[in-house]
mmCIF file of C-alpha atoms and ligand atoms in Angstrom:
data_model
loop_
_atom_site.group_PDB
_atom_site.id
_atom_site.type_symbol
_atom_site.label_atom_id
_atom_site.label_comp_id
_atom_site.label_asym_id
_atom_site.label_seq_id
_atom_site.Cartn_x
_atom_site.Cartn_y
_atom_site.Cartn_z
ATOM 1 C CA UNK A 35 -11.403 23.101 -81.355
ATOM 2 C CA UNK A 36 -8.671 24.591 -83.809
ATOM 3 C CA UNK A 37 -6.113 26.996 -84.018
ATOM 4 C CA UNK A 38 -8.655 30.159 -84.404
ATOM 5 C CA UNK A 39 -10.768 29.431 -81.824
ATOM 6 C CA UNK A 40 -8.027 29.339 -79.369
ATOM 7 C CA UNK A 41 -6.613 32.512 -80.362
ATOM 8 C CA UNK A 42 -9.619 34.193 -80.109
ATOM 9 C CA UNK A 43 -9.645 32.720 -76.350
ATOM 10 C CA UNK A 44 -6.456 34.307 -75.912
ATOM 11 C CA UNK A 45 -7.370 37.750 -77.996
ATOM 12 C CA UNK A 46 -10.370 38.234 -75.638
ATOM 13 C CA UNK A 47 -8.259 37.416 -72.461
ATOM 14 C CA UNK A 48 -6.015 40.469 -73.052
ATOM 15 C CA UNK A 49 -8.609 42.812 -73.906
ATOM 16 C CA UNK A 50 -9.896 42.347 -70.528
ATOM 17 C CA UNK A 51 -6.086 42.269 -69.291
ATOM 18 C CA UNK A 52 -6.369 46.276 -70.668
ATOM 19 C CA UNK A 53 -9.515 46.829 -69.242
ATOM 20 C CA UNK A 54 -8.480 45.705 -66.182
ATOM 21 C CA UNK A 55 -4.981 47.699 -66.524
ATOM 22 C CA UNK A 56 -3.017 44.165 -66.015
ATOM 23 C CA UNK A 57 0.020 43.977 -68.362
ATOM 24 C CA UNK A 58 0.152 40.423 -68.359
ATOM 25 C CA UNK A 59 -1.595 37.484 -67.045
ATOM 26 C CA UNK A 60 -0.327 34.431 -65.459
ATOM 27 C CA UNK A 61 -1.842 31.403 -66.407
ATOM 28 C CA UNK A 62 -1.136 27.814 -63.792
ATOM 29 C CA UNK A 63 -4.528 25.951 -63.892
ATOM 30 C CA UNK A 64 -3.503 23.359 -66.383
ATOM 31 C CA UNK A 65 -6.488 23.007 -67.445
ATOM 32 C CA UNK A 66 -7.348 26.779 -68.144
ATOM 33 C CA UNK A 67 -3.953 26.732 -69.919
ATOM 34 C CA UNK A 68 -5.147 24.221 -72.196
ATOM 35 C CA UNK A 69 -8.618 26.333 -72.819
ATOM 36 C CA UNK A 70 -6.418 28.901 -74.180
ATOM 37 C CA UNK A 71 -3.026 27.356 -75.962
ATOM 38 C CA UNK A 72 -4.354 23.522 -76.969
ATOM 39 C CA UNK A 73 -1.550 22.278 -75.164
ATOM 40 C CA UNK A 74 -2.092 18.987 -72.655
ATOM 41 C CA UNK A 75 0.857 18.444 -70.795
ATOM 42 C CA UNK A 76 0.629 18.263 -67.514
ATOM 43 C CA UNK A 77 3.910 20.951 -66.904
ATOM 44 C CA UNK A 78 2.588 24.259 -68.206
ATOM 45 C CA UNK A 79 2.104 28.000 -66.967
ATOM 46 C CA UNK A 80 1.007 30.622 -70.053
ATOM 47 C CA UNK A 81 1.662 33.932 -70.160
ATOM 48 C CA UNK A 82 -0.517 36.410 -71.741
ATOM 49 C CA UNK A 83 0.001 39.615 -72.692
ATOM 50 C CA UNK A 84 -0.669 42.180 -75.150
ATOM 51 C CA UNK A 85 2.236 41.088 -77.610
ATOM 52 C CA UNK A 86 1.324 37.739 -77.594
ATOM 53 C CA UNK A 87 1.096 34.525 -75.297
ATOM 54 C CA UNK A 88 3.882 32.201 -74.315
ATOM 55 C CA UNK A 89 3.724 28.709 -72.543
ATOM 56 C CA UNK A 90 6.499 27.444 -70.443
ATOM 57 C CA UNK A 91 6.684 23.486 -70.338
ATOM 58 C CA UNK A 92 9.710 21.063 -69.325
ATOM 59 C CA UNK A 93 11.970 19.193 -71.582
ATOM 60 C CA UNK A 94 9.535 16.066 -71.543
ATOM 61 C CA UNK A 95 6.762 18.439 -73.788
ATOM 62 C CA UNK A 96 8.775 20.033 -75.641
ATOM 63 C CA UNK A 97 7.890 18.297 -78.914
ATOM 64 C CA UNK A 98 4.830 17.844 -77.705
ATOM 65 C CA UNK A 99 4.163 21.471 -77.318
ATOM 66 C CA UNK A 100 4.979 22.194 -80.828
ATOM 67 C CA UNK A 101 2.174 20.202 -82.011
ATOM 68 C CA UNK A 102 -0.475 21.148 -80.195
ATOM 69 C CA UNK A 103 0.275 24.705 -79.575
ATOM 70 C CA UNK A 104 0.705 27.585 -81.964
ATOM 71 C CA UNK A 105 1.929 29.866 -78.777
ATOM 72 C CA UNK A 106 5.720 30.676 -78.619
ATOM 73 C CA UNK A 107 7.602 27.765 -76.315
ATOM 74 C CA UNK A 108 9.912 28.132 -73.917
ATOM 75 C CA UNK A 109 11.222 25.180 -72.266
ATOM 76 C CA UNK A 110 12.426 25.406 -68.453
ATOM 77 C CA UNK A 111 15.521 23.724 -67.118
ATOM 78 C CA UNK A 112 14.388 24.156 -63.239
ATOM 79 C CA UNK A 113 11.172 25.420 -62.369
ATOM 80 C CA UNK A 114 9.048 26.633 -64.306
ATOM 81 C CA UNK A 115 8.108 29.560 -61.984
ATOM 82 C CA UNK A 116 11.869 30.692 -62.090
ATOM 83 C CA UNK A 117 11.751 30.769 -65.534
ATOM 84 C CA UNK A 118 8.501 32.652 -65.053
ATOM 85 C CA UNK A 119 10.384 35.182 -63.008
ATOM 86 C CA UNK A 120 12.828 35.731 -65.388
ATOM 87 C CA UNK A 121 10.236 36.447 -68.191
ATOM 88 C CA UNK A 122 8.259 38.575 -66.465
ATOM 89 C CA UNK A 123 11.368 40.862 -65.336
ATOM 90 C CA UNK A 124 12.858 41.184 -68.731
ATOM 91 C CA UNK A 125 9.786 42.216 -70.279
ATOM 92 C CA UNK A 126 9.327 44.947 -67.569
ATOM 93 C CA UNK A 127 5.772 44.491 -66.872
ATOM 94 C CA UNK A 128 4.566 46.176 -64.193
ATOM 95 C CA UNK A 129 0.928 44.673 -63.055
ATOM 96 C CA UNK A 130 0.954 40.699 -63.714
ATOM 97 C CA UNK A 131 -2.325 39.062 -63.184
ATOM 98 C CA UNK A 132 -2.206 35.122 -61.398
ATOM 99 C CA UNK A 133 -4.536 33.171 -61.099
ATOM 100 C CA UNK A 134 -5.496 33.615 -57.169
ATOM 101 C CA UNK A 135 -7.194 30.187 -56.254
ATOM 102 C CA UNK A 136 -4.979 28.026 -59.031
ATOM 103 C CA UNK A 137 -1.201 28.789 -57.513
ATOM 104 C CA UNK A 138 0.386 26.669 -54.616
ATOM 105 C CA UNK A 139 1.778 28.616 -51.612
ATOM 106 C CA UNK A 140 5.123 27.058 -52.299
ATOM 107 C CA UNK A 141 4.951 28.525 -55.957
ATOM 108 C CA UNK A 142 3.767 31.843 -55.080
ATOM 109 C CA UNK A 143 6.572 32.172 -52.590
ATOM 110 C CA UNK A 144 9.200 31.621 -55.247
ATOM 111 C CA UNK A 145 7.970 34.390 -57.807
ATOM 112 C CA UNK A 146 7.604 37.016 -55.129
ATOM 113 C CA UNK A 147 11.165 35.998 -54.453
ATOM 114 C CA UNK A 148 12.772 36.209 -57.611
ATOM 115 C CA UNK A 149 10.757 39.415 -58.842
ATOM 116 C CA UNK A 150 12.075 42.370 -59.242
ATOM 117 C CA UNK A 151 10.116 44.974 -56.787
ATOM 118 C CA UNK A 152 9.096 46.926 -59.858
ATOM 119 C CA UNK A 153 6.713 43.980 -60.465
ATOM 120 C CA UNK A 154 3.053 43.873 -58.943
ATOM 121 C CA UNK A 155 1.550 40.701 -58.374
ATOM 122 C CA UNK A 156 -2.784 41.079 -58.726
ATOM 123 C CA UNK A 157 -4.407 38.602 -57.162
ATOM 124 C CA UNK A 158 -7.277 37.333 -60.256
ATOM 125 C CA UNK A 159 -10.101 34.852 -59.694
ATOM 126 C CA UNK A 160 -12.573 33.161 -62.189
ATOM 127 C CA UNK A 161 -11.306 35.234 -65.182
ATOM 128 C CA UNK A 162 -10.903 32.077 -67.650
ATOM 129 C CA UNK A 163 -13.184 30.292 -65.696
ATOM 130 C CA UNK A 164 -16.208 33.052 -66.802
ATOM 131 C CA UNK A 165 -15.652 32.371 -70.331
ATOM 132 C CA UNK A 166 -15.401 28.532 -70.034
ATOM 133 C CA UNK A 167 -18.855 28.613 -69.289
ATOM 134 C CA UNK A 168 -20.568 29.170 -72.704
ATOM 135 C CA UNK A 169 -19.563 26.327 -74.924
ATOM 136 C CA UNK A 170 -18.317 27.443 -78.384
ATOM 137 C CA UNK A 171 -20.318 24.846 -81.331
ATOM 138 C CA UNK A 172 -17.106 22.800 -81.083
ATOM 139 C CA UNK A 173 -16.799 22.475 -77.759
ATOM 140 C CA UNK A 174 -21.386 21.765 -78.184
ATOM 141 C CA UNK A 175 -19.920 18.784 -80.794
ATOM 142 C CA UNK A 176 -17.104 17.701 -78.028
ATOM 143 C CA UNK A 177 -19.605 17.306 -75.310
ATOM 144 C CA UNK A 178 -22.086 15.583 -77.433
ATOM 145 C CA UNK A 179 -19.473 12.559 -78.781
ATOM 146 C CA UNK A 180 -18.712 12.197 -74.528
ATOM 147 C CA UNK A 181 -22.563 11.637 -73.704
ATOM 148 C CA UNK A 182 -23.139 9.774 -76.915
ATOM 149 C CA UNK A 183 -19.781 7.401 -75.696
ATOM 150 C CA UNK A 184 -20.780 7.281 -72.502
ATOM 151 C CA UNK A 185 -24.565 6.020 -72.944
ATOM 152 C CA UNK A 186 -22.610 3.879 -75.707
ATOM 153 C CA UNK A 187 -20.746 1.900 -72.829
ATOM 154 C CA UNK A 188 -23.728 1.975 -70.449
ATOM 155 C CA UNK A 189 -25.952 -0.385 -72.847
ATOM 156 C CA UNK A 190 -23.381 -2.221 -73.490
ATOM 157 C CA UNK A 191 -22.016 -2.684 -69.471
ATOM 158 C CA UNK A 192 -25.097 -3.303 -68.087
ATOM 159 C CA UNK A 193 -25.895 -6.026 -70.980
ATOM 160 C CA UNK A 194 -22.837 -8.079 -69.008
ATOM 161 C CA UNK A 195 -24.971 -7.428 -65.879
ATOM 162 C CA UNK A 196 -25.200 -11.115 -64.118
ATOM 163 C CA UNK A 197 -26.373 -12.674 -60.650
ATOM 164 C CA UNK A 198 -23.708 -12.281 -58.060
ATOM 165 C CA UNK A 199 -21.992 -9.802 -60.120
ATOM 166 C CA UNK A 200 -19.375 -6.969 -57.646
ATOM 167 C CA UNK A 201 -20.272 -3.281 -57.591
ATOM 168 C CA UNK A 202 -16.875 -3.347 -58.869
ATOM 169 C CA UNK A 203 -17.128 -5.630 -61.316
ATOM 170 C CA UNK A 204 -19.766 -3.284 -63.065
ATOM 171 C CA UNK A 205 -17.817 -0.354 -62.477
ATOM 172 C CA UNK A 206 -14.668 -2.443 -64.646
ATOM 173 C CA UNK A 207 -16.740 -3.262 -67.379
ATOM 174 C CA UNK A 208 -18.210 0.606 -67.391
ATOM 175 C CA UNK A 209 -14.377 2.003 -67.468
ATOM 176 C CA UNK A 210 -13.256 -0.867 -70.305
ATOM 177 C CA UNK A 211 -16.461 0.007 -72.735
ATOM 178 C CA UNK A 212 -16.490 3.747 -71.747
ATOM 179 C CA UNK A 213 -12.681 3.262 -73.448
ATOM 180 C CA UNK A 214 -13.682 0.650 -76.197
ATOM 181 C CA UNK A 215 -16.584 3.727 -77.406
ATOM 182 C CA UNK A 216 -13.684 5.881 -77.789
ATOM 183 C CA UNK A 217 -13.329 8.113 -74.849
ATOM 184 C CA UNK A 218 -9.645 8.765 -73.100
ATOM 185 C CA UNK A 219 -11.456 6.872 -69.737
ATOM 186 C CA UNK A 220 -14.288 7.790 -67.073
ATOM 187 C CA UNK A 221 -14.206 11.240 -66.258
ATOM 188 C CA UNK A 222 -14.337 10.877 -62.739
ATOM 189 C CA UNK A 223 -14.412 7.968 -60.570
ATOM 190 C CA UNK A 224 -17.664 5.456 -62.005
ATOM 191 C CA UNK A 225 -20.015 4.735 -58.960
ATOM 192 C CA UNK A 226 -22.077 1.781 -59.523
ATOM 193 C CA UNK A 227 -24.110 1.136 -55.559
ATOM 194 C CA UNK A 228 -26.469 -1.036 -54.693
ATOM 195 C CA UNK A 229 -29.151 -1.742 -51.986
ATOM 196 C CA UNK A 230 -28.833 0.768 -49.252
ATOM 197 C CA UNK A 231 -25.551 2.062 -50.532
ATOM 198 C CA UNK A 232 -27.339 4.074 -52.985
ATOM 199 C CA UNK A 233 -28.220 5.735 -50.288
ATOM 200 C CA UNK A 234 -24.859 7.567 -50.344
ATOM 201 C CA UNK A 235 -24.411 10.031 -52.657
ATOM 202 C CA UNK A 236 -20.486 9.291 -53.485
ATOM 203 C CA UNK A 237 -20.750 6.107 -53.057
ATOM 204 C CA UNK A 238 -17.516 3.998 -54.330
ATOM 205 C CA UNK A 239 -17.965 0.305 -55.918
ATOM 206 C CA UNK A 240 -17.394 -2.184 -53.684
ATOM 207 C CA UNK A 241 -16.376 -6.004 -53.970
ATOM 208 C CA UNK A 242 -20.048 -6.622 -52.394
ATOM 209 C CA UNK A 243 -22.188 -8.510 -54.995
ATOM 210 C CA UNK A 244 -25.154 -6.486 -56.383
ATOM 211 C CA UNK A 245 -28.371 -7.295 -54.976
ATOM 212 C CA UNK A 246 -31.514 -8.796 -55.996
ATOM 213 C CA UNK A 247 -34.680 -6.693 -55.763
ATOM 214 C CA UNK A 248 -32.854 -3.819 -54.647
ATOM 215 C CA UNK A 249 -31.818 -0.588 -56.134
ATOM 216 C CA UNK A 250 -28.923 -0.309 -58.613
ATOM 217 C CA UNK A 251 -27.320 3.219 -58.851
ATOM 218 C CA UNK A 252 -25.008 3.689 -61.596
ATOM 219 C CA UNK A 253 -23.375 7.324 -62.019
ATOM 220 C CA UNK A 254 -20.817 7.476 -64.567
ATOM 221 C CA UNK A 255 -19.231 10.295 -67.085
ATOM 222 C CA UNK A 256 -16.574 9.835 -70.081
ATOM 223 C CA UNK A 257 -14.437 12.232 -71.395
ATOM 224 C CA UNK A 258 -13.642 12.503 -74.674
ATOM 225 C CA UNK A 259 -11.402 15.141 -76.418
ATOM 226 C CA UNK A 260 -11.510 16.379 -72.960
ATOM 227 C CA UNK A 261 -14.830 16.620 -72.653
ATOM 228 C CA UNK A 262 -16.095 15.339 -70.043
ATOM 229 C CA UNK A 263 -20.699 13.822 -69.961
ATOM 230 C CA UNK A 264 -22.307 12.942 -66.255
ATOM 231 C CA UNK A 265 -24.834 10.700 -66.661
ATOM 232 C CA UNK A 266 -26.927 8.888 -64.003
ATOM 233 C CA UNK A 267 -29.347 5.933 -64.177
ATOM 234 C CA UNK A 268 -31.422 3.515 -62.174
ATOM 235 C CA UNK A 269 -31.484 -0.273 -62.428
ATOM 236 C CA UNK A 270 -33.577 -2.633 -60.356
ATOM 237 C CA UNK A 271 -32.609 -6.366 -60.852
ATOM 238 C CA UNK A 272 -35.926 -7.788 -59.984
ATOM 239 C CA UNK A 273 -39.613 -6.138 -60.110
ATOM 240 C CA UNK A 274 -39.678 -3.003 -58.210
ATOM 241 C CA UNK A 275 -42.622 -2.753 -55.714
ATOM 242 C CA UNK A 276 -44.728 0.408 -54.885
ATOM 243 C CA UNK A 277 -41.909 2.407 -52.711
ATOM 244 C CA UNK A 278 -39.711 2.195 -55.548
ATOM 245 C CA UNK A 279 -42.055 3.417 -58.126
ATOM 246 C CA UNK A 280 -43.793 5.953 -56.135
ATOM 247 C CA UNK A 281 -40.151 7.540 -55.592
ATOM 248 C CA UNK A 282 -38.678 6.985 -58.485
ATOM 249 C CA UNK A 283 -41.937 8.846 -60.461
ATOM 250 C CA UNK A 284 -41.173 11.569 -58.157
ATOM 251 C CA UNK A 285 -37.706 12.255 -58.841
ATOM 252 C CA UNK A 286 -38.310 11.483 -62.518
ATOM 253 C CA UNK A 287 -41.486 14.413 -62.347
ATOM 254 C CA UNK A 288 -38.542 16.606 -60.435
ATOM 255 C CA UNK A 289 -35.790 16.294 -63.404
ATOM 256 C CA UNK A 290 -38.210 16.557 -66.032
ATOM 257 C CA UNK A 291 -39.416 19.941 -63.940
ATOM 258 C CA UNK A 292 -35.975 21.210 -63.487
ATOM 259 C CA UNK A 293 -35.432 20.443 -67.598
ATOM 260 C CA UNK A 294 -38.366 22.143 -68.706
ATOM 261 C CA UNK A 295 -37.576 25.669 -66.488
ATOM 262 C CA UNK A 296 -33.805 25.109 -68.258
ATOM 263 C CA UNK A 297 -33.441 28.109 -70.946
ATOM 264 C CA UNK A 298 -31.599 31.320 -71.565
ATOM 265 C CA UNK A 299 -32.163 33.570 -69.050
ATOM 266 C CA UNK A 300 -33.003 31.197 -66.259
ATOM 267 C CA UNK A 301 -31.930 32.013 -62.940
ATOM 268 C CA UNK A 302 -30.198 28.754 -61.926
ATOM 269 C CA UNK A 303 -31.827 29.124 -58.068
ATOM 270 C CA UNK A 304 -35.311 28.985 -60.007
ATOM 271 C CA UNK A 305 -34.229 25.485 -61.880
ATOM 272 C CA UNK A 306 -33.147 24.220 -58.453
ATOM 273 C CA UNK A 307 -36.688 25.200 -57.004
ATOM 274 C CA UNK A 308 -38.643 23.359 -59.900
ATOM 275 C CA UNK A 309 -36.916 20.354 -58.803
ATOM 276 C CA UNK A 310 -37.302 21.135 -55.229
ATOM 277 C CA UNK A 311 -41.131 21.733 -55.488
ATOM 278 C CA UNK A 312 -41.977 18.418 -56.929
ATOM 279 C CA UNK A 313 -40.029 16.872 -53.999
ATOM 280 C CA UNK A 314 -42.075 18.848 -51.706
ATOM 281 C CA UNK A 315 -44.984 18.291 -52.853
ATOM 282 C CA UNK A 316 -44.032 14.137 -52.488
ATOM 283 C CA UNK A 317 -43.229 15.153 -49.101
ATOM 284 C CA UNK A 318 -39.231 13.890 -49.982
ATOM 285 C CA UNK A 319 -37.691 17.592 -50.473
ATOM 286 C CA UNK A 320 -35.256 16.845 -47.305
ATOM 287 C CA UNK A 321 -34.227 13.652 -48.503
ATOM 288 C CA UNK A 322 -32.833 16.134 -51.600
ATOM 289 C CA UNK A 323 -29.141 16.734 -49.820
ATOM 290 C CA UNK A 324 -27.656 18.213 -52.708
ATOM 291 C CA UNK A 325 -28.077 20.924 -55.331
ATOM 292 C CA UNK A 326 -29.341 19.990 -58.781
ATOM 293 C CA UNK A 327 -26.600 20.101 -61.114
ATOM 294 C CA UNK A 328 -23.056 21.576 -61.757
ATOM 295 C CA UNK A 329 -21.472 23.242 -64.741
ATOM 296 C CA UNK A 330 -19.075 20.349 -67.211
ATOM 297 C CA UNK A 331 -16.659 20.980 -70.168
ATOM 298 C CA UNK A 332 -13.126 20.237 -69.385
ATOM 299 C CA UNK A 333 -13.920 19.734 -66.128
ATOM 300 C CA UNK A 334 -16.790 17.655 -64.663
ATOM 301 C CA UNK A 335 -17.378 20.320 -62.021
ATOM 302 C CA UNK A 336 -16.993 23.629 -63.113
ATOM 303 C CA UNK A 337 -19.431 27.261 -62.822
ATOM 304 C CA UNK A 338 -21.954 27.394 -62.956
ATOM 305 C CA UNK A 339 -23.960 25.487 -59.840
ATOM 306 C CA UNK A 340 -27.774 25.008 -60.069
ATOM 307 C CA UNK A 341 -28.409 25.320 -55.949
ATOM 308 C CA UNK A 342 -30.813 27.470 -53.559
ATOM 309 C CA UNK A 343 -28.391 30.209 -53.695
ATOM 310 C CA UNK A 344 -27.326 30.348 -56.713
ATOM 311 C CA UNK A 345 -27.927 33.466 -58.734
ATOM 312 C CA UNK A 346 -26.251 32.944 -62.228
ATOM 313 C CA UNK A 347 -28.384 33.475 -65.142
ATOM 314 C CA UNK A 348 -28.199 30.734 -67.626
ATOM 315 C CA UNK A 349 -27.214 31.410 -71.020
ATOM 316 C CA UNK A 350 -27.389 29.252 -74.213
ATOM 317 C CA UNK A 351 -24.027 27.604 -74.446
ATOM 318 C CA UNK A 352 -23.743 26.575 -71.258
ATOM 319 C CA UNK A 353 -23.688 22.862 -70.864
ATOM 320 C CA UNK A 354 -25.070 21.838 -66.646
ATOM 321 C CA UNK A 355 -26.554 18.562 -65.612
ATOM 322 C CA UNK A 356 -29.861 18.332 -63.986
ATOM 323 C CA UNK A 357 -29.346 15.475 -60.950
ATOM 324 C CA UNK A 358 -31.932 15.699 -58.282
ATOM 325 C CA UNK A 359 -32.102 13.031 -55.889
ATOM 326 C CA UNK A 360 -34.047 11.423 -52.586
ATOM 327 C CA UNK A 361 -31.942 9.699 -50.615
ATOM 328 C CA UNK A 362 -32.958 7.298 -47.510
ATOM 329 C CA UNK A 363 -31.364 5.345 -45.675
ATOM 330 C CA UNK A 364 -30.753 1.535 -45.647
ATOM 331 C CA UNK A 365 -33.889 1.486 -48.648
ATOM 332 C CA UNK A 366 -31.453 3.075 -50.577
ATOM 333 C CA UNK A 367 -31.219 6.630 -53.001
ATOM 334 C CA UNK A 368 -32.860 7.429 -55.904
ATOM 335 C CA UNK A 369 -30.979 10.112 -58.823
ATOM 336 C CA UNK A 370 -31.570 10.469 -62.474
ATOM 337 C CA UNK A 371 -29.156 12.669 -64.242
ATOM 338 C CA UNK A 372 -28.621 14.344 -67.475
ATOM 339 C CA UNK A 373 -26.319 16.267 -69.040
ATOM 340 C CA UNK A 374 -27.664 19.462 -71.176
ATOM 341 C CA UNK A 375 -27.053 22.481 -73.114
ATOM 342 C CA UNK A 376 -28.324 25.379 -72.721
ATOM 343 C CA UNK A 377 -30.384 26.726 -75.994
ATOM 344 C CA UNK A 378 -31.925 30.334 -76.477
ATOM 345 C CA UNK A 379 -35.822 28.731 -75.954
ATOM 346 C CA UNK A 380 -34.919 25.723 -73.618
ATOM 347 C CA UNK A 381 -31.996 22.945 -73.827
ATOM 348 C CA UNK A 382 -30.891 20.297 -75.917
ATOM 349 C CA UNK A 383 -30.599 16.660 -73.537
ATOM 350 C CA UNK A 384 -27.314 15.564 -74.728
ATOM 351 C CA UNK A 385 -27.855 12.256 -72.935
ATOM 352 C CA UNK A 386 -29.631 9.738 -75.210
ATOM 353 C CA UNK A 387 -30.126 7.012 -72.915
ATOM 354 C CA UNK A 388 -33.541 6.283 -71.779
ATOM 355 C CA UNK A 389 -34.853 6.738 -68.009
ATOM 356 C CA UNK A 390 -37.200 4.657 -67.007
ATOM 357 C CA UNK A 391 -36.827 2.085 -64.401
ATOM 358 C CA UNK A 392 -34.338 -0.449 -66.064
ATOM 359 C CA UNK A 393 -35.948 -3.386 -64.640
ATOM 360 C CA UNK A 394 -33.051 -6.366 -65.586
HETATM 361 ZN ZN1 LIG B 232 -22.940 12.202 -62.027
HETATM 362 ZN ZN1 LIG B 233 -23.030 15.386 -61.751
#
């Protein structure tokens, strides 16, 4: 993502600011600050307004922010929400914009203190997050190195896969190749469960040895340019018997069901209900306890969510994974996952590795 492409982020931003009749906009989520400026730190707050945007950092970014940003800098000595007080007052704006669900109590306190009563706080939700969705063709490229990295380490974790081996052994080696394929580390916490611990969802690695004929769960995402891929796979060490195939076909029949109703213009409840209806129709649909994929970019959960309630109509450029799941307990639980991008006629599977049964 260059310099352009961010100030176009930022250009777009404050023509909605003058829709919306908001002089400025106060920016906290670090990450959304990012999305707009470049910059990585984790001390920021950006200020947008029609003149221009400027990020606020400490001392410890302050060369840092040079380099990645092209917005003016201002460096705080205290807090940066004092300084952000101080801004906003001399520049006599009247209607500032923050971000509603991304601001601490503690930090909202502070800036209705030091404000000026000329100033008008507006409470603001989703307004970056709306235009993270659709993926520009850099952020497409981004995406596509973090699956292709993350299958990358898969192949060659699982290759190290041995009798007696931990949960968290697996989960180590996943983390140290994710990292030797060139991402920045897992993007969220790798869960590798086996037996009936696949039965849990979130399931964290344990120090428990992986088990023979049993299922092997492995759910694990790398991010990469801060990207972040979400990838799920199978593994049965041993020869699965009839159970295990007759489920695993079905949830396999369910994500390739949910993939193929995956286009521009989708309703995301109707990609859910593809999935759904295959499970039905196994008689497993409430053994499904979760929806059937999230939104990913620069975060590995962001909007949209593909659920039974869930109205948003998909456009190309958004990037979602497609996770069904059966889940039962002590046999153990059963999700494939994939992470995708939205095209005008149908999606692109960014995740290259293969899903059948990986019988080891
Ligand atoms: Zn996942
Ligand atoms: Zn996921």
């Amino acid at each position: 993502v260059n310099e352009t492409e961010f100030a176009g982020r930022r250009r777009s931003v404050a023509e909605e600011l003058l829709e919306k009749k908001i002089d400025g906009l106060l920016v906290t989520a670090r990450i959304n600050v990012r999305y707009l400026s470049g910059f990585t730190g984790s001390s920021a707050a950006l200020l947008i307004t029609q003149d221009g945007a400027t990020l606020l950092t400490d001392p410890r970014y302050e060369i840092q922010a040079a380099h990645e940003t092209s917005c003016r800098v201002r460096v705080a000595k205290g807090p940066l929400i004092e300084l952000t007080a101080r801004i906003l007052s001399r520049r006599g704006l009247k209607r500032v914009g923050f971000e509603r669900n991304r601001i601490s109590y503690a930090e909202y306190a502070m800036l209705t203190d030091k404000l000026p009563g000329s100033v008008r706080l507006v409470p603001v939700n989703g307004l970056v997050e709306a235009r993270r969705m659709i993926k520009s063709h850099a952020e497409a490229e981004a995406l596509r190195c973090a699956a292709s990295a993350n299958s990358q380490a898969f192949d060659r974790a699982t290759a190290k896969l041995r009798a007696g081996m931990a949960e968290s052994d697996l989960a180590a080696e996943i983390d140290y190749e994710m990292r030797r394929a060139g991402a920045e580390g897992p993007a969220f916490e790798t869960i590798v469960a086996s037996g009936g611990r696949s039965a849990l969802p979130h399931a964290r690695p344990t120090a428990n040895p992986i088990l023979n004929d049993r299922l092997l769960l492995v759910d694990m995402g790398a991010n990469r340019n801060g990207y972040a891929s979400d990838m799920t796979r199978m593994l049965f060490p041993g020869k699965p018997g009839t159970k295990t195939k007759r489920l695993y076909k079905a949830v396999l029949d369910a994500q390739l069901a949910a993939i193929a109703a995956v286009r521009d213009g989708a309703r995301s409840d109707r990609v859910d209900a593809a999935a759904r209806r295959v499970l039905r129709s196994a008689g497993l649909d409430r053994r499904f306890v979760h929806s059937t994929g999230h939104g990913l970019g620069l975060e590995i959960h962001e909007p949209p969510r593909l659920g039974r309630r869930e109205k948003t109509v998909l456009r190309a450029g958004m990037a979602i994974t497609i996770e069904p799941g059966v889940y039962l307990e002590d046999f153990g639980g059963i999700r494939i996952e994939d992470t995708v991008l939205v095209t005008p006629t149908g999606c692109e599977i960014l995740t290259p590795t293969s899903k059948h049964l990986l019988s080891i």
